[in-house]
Short mmCIF file of C-alpha atoms and ligand atoms in Angstrom, two decimals:
data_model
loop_
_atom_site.label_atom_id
_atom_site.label_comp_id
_atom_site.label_asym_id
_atom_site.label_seq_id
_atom_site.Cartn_x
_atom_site.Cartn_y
_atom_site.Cartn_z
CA UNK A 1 -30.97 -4.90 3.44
CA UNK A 2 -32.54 -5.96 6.81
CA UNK A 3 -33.63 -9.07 7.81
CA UNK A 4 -36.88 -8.20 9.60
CA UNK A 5 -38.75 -5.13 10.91
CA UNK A 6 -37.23 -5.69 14.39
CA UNK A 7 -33.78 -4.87 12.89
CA UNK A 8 -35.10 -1.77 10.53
CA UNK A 9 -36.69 -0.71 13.69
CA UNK A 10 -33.31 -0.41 15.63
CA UNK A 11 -32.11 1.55 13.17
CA UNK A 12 -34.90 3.87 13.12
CA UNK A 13 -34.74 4.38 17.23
CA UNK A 14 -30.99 4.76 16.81
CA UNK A 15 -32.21 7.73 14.53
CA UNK A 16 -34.40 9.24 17.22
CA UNK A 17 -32.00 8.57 19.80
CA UNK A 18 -29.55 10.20 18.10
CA UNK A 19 -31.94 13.63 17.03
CA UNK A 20 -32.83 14.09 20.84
CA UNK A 21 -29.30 14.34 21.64
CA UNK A 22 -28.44 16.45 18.53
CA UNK A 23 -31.47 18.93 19.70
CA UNK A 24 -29.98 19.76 22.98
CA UNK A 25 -26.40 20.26 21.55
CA UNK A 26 -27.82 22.62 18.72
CA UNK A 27 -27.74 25.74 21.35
CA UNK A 28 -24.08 25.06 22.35
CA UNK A 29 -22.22 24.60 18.52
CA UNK A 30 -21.97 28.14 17.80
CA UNK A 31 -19.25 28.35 20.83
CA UNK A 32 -18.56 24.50 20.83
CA UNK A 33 -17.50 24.03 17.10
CA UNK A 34 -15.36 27.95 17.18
CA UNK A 35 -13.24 26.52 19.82
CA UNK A 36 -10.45 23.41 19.63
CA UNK A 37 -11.05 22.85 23.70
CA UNK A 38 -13.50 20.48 24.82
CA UNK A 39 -16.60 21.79 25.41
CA UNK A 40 -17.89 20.84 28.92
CA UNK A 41 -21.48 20.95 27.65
CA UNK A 42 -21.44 18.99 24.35
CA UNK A 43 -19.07 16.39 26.77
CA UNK A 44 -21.75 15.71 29.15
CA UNK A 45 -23.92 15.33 26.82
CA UNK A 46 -22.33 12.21 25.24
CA UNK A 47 -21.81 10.70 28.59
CA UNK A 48 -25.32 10.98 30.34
CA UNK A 49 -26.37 9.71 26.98
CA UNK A 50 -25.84 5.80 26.38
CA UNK A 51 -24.87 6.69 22.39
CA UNK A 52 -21.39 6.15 23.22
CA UNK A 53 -22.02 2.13 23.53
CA UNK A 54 -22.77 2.06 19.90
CA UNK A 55 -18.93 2.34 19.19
CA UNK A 56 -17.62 -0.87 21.19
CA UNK A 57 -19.37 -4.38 20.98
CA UNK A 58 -21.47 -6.08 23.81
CA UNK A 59 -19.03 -8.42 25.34
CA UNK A 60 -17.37 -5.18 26.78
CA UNK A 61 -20.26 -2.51 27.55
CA UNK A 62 -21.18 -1.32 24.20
CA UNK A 63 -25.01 -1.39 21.98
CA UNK A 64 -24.13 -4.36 19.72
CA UNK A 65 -22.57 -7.83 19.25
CA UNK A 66 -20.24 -5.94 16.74
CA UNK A 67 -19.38 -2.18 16.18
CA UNK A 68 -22.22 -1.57 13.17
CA UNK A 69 -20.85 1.20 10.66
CA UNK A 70 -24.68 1.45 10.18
CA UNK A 71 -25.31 2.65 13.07
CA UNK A 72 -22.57 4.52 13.49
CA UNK A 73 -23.01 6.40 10.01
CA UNK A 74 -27.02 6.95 10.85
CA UNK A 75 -25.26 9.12 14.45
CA UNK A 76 -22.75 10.82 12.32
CA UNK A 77 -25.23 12.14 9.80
CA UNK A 78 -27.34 13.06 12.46
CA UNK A 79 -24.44 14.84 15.31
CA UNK A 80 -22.53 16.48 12.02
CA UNK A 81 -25.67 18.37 10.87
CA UNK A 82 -25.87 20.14 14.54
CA UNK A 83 -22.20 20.66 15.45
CA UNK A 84 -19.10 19.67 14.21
CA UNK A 85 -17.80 19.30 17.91
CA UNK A 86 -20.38 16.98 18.36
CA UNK A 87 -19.37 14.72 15.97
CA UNK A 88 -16.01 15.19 16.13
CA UNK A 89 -15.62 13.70 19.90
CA UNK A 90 -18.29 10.62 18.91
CA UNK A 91 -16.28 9.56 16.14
CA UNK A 92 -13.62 9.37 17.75
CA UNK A 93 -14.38 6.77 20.59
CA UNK A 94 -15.34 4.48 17.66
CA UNK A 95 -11.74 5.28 15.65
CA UNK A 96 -9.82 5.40 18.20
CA UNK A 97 -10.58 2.33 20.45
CA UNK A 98 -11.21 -0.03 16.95
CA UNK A 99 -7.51 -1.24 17.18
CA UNK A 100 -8.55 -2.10 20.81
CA UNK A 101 -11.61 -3.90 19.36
CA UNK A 102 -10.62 -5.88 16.91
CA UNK A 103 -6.59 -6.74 17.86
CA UNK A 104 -6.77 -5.86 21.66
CA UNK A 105 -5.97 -8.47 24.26
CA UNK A 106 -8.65 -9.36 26.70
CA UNK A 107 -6.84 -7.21 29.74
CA UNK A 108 -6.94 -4.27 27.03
CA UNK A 109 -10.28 -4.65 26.02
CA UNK A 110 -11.61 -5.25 29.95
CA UNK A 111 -9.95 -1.93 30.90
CA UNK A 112 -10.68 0.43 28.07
CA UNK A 113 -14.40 -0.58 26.27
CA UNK A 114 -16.59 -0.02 28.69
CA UNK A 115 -14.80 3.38 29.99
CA UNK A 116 -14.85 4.36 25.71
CA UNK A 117 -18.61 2.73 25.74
CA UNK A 118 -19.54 4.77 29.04
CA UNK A 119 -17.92 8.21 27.43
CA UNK A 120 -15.60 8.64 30.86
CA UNK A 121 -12.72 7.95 28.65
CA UNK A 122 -12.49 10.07 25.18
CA UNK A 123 -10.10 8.00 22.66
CA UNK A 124 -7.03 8.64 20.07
CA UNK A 125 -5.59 6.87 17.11
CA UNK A 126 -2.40 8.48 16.43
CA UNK A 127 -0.96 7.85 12.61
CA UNK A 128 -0.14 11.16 11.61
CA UNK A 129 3.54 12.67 11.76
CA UNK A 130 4.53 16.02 11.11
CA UNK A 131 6.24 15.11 8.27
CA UNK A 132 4.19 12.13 7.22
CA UNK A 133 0.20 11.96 6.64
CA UNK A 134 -1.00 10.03 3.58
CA UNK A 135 1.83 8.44 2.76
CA UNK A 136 1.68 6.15 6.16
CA UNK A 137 4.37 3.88 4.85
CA UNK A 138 7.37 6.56 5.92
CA UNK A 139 6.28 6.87 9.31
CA UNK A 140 9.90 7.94 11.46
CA UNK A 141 7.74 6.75 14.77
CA UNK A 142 9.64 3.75 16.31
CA UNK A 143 8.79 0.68 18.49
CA UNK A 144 11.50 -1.22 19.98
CA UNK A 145 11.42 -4.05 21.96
CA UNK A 146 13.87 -4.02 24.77
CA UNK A 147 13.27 -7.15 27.30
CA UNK A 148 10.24 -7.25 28.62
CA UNK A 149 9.17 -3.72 27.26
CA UNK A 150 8.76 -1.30 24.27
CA UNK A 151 10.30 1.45 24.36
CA UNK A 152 8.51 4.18 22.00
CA UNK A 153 10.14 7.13 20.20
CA UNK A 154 8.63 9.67 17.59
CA UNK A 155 6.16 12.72 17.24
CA UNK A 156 2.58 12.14 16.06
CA UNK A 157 0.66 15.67 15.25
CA UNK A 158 -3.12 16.70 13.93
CA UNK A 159 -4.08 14.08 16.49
CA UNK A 160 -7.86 14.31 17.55
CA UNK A 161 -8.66 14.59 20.91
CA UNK A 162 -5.05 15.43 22.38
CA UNK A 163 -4.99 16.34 25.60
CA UNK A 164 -8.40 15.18 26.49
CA UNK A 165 -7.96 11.41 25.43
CA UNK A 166 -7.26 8.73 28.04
CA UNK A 167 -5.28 6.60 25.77
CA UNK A 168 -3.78 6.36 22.35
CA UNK A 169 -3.28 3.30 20.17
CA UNK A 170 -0.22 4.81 18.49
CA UNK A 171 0.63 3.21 14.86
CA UNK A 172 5.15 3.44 14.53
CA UNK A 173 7.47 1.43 12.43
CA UNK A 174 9.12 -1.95 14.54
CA UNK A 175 12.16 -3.60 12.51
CA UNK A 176 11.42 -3.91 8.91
CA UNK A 177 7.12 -3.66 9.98
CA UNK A 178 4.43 -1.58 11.72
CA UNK A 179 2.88 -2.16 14.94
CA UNK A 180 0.38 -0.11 17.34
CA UNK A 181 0.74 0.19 20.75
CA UNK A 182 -1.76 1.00 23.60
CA UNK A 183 -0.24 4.54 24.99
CA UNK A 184 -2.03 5.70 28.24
CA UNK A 185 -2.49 9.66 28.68
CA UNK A 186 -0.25 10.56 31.62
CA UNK A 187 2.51 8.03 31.32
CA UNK A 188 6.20 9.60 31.33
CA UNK A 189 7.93 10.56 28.61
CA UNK A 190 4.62 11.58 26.86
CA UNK A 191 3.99 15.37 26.39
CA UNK A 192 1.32 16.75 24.50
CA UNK A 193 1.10 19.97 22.66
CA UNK A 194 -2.18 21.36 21.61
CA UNK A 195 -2.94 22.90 18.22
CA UNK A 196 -2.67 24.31 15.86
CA UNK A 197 -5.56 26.27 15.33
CA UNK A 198 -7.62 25.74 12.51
CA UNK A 199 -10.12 27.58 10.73
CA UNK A 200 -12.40 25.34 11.31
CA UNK A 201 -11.48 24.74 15.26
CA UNK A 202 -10.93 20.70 16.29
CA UNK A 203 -9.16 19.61 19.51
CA UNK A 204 -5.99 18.54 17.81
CA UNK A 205 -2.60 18.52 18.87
CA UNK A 206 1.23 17.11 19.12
CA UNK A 207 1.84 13.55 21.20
CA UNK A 208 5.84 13.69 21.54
CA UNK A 209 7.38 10.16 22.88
CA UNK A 210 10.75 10.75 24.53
CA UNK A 211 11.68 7.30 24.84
CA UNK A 212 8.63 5.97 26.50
CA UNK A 213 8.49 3.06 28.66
CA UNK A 214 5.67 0.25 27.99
CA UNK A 215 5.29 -3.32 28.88
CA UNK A 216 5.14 -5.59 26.17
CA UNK A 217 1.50 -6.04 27.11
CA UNK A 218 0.81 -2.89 25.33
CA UNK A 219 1.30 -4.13 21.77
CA UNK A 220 -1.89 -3.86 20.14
CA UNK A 221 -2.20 -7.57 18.63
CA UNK A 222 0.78 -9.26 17.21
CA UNK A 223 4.53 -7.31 16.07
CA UNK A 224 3.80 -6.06 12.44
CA UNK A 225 -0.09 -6.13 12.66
CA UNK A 226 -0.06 -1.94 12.54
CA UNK A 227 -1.76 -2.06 9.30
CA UNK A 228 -4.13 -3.96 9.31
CA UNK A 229 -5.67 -2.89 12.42
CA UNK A 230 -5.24 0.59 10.68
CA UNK A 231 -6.82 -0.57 7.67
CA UNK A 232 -10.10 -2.07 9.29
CA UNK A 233 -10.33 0.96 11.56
CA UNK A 234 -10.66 2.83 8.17
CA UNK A 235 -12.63 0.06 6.50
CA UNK A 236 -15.51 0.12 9.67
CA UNK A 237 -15.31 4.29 9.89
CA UNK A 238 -14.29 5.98 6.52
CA UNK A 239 -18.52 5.51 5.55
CA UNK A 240 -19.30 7.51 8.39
CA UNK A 241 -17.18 10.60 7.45
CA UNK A 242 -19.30 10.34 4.78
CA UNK A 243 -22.85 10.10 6.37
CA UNK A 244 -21.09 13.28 8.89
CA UNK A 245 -20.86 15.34 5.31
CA UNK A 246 -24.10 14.82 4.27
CA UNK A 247 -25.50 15.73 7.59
CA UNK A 248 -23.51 18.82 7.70
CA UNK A 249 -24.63 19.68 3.82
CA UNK A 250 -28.11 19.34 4.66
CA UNK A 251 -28.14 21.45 7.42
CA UNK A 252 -26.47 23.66 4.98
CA UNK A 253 -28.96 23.74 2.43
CA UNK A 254 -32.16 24.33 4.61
CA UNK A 255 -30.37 27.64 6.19
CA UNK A 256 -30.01 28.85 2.77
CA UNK A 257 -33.45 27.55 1.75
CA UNK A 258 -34.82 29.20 4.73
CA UNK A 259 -33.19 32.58 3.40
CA UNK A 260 -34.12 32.19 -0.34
CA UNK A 261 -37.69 31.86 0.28
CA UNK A 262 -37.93 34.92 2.62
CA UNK A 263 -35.89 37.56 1.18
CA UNK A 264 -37.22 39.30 -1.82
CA UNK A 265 -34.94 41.01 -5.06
CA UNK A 266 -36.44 41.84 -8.14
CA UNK A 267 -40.19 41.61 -6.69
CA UNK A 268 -40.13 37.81 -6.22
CA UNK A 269 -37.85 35.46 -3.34
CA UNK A 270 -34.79 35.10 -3.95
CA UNK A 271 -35.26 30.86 -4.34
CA UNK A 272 -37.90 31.95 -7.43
CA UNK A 273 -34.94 33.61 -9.12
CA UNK A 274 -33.74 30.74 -11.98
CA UNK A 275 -29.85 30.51 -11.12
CA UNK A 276 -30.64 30.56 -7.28
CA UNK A 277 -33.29 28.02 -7.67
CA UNK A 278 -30.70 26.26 -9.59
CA UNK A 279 -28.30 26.53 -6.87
CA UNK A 280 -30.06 24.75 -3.92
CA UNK A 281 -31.40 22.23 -6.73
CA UNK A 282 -28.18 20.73 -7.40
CA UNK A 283 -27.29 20.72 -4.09
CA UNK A 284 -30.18 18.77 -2.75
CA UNK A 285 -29.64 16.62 -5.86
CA UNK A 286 -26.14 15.62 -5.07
CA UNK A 287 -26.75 14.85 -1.56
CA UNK A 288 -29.59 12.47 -2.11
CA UNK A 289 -27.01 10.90 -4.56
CA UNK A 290 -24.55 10.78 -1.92
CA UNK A 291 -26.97 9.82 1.18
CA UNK A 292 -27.42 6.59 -1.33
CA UNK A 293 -24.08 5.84 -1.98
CA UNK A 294 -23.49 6.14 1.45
CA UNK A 295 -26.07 3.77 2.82
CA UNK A 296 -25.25 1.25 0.42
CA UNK A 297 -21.66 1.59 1.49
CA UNK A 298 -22.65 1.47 5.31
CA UNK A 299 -24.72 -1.69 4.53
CA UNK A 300 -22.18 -3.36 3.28
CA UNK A 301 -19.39 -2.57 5.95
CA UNK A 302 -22.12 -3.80 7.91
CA UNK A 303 -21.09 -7.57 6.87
CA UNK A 304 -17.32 -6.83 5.31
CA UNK A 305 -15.87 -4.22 5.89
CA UNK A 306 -12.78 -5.02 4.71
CA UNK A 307 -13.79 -6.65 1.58
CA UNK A 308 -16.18 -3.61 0.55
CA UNK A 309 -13.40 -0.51 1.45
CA UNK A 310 -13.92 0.49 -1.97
CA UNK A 311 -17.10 1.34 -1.39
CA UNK A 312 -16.36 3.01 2.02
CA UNK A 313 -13.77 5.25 0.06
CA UNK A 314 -16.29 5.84 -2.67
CA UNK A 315 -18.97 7.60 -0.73
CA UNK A 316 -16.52 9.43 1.85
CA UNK A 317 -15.00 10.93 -1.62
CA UNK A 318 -18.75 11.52 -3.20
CA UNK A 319 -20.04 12.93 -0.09
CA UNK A 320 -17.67 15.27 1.25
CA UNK A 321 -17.10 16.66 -2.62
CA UNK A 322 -21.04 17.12 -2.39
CA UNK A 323 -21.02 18.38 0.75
CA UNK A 324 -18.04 21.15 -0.55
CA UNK A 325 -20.21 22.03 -3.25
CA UNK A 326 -23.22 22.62 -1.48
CA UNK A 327 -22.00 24.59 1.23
CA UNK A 328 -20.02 26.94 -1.37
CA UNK A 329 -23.32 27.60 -3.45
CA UNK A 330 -25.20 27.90 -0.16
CA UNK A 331 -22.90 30.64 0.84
CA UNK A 332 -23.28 32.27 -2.54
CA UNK A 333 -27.32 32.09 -2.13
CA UNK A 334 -27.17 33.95 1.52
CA UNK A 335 -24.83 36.56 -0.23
CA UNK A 336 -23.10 39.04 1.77
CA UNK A 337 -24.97 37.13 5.31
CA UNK A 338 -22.87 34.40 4.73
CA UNK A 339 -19.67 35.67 5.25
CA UNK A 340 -20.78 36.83 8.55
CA UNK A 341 -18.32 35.24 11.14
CA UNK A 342 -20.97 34.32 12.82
CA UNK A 343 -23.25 32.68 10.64
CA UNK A 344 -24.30 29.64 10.80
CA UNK A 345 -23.29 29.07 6.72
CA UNK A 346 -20.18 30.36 7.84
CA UNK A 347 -19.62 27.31 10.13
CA UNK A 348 -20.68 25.02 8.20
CA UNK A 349 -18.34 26.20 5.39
CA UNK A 350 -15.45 25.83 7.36
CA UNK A 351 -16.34 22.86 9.28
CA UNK A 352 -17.35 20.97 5.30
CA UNK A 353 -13.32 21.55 4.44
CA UNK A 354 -11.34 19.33 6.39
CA UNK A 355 -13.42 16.24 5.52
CA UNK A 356 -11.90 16.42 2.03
CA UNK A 357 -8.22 15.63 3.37
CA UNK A 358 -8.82 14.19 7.07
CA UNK A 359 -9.25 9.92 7.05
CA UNK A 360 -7.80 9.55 3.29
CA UNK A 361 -7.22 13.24 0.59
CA UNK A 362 -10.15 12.94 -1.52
CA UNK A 363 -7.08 12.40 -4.23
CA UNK A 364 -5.80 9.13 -2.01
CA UNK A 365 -9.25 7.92 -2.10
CA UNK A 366 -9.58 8.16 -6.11
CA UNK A 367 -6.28 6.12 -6.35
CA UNK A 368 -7.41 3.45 -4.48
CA UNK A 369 -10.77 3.41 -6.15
CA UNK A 370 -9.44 3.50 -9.47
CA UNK A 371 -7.09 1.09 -9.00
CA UNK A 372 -10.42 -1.70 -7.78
CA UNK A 373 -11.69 -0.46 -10.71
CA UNK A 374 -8.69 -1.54 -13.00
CA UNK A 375 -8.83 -5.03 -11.19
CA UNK A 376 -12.43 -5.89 -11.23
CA UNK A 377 -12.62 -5.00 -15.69
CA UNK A 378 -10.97 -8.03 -17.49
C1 LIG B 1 -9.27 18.06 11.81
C2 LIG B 1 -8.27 16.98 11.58
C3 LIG B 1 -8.20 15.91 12.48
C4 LIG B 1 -7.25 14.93 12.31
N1 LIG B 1 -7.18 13.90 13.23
C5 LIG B 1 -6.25 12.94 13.09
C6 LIG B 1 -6.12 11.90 14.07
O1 LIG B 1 -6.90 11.82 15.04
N2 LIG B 1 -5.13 10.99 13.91
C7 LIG B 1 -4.28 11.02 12.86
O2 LIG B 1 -3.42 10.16 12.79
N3 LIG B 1 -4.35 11.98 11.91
C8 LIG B 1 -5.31 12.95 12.01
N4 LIG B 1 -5.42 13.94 11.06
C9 LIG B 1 -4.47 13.98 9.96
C10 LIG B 1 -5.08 13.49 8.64
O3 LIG B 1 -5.38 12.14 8.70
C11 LIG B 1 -4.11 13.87 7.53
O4 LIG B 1 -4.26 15.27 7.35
C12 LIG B 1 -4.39 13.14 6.23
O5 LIG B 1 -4.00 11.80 6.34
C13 LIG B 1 -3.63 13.76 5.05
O6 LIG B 1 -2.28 13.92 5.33
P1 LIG B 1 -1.55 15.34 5.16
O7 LIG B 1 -2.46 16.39 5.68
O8 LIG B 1 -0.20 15.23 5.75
O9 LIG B 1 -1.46 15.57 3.61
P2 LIG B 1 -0.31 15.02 2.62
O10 LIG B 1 -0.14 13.58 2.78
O11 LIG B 1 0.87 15.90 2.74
O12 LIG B 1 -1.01 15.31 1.23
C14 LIG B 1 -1.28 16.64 0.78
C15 LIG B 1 -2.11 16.56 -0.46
O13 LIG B 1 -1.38 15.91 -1.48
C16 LIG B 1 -2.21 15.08 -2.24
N5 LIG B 1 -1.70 13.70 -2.19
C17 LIG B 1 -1.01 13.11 -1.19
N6 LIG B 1 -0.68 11.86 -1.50
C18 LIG B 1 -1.16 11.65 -2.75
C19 LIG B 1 -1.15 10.55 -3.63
N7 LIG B 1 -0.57 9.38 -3.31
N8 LIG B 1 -1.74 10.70 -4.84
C20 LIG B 1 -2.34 11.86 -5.18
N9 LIG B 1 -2.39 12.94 -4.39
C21 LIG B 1 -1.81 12.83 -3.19
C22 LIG B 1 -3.62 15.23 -1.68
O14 LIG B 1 -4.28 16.22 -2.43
C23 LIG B 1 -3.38 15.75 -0.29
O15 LIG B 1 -4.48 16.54 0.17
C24 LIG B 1 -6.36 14.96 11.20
C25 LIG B 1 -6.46 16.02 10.29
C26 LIG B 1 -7.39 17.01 10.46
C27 LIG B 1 -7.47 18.13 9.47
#
């Protein structure tokens, strides 16, 4: 809902701002998204672009007053649908410097936003343990105060952008809470391990913390605040994963449409046979159902975030399930072509899988939902 044209106009530009950039990095995702390095291309891209301000608020170099999940889902759908890579380093200078945004002090904030908001320095947010991921609760990760510093001890692992981030806000357990603290890249007692590969290739890796040093000035917001910083991070983002599948399904299904209409069997195209036809139907069906749900949902993050997470969870579930489904039966309508290694199907297949577990397991997200649900009917 938008309160004049003025606004509905930004939105739109953001759009078009967001397609030119997407246009130049089209030529570079067939290497960029098969590799888990970062790719010097898509990199520069970001940064001699201004879209990076859109993921830290005004006060400290970024687009608007407040980081919009509108706008940020309206980039996402956009980046996702021309490479994965793309996306993937985008996103992350919104996740990963939200703890900074919304907890940080003021000598955090004036040192990290407008590097994050500039794209010279690429962001983490480490949760993830190698023997812990949805079940954030058991984290082993430990803060401890110790005079006038932390000291910080664990192993994070799947963590996005390792080895290329300039900082981390790393989430660990302190006494009987959780906390996050501000970890910069390079400090001692930090190594970083990258990998493992994936099948469809991300720059993750391993942040190990030997006992690491900080001043207390690296708490991210008060002792025991860890999860709800975590939780807003996810309430502001988790719509966006979902505009990112969408992008990425629709890019999908006009490959596949492309190939149905020109290749003949049986004396007619393949998209005038009744089960193919069928098959890119559905799909386009279930992600203009989804793009919905997931505008609505980005709307109302917009003004809550918090308060509407439901919703958030709701479309990230709806849309990356739709997004699973189309590229599956757009693989099936390209036939043999599709499982070309090459193909662009082929990427797009691989690249739809991990949004069903990364950011909350589709089966996480339909406890939570369900659970709303059991609240909200008397
Ligand atoms: C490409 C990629 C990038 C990532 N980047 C980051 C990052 O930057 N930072 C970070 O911290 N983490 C990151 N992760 C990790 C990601 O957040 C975790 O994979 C996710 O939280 C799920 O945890 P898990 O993989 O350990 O699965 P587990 O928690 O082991 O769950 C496995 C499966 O069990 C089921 N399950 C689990 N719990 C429940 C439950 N309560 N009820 C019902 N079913 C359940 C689900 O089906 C789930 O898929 C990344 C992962 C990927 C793939």
């Amino acid at each position: 809902v938008f309160e004049d044209g003025d606004e509905q106009q930004r939105y739109r530009d953001i759009r078009e701002e967001a397609k030119a950039i997407a246009k130049l990095a089209e030529p570079l995702a067939p290497e960029a998204d098969e590799s888990g390095e970062l790719h010097q291309g898509i990199y520069d891209l970001l940064r001699t672009s201004s879209i990076c301000e859109i993921a830290v608020p005004s006060a400290y170099g970024g687009r608007f007053e407040t980081v919009d999940p509108l706008a940020f889902a309206i980039v996402r759908e956009v980046f996702m649908g021309a490479s994965a890579h793309l996306d993937g380093l985008f996103a992350m200078q919104g996740i990963g410097s939200f703890p900074i945004t919304v907890g940080g002090s003021k000598e955090q904030k004036e040192e990290w936003l407008p590097k994050v908001a500039s794209g010279e320095a690429l962001a983490g947010l480490a949760l993830t343990e190698p023997s812990v991921g949805s079940d954030l609760k058991n984290v082993k990760t430990e803060i401890i105060a110790s005079g006038d510093d932390l000291i910080l001890r664990g192993q994070k692992s799947y963590i996005s952008n390792a080895g290329v981030a300039a900082f981390y806000c790393v989430f660990g357990r302190e006494n009987a809470g959780y906390s996050m603290v501000l970890v910069p890249a390079g400090i001692p007692g930090l190594t970083i391990e990258t990998g493992p590969e994936l099948f469809a290739p991300a720059i993750i890796g391993t942040l190990t913390f030997d006992d690491v040093v900080l001043p207390a000035g690296a708490r991210i917001g008060e002792p025991n605040q860890g999860f709800d910083l975590g939780l807003s991070t996810l309430g502001t983002f988790r719509v966006s994963m979902g505009a990112a599948a969408i992008g990425l399904a629709r890019a999908c299904i006009e490959q596949a449409t492309r190939h149905a209409k020109s290749r003949e069997a049986f004396g007619r195209p393949l998209a005038r046979l009744g089960p193919v036809a069928g098959l890119l139907a559905d799909s386009w069906t279930e992600i203009e159902m989804a793009r919905l749900l997931v505008y609505r949902a980005a709307d109302r993050a917009r003004t809550d975030p918090l308060g509407n997470v439901n919703y958030a969870s709701m479309s990230k579930l709806g849309a990356t399930e739709a997004a699973g489904r189309a590229v599956d039966r757009c693989l099936q309508v390209m036939g043999r072509f599709g499982l070309e290694r090459d193909s662009p199907i082929g990427r797009y297949y691989r690249h739809a899988r991990p949004m069903r577990i990364a950011e909350g397991a589709s089966e996480v997200l339909r406890l939570g939902i369900a659970r709303q649900l059991c609240e909200e009917v008397k």
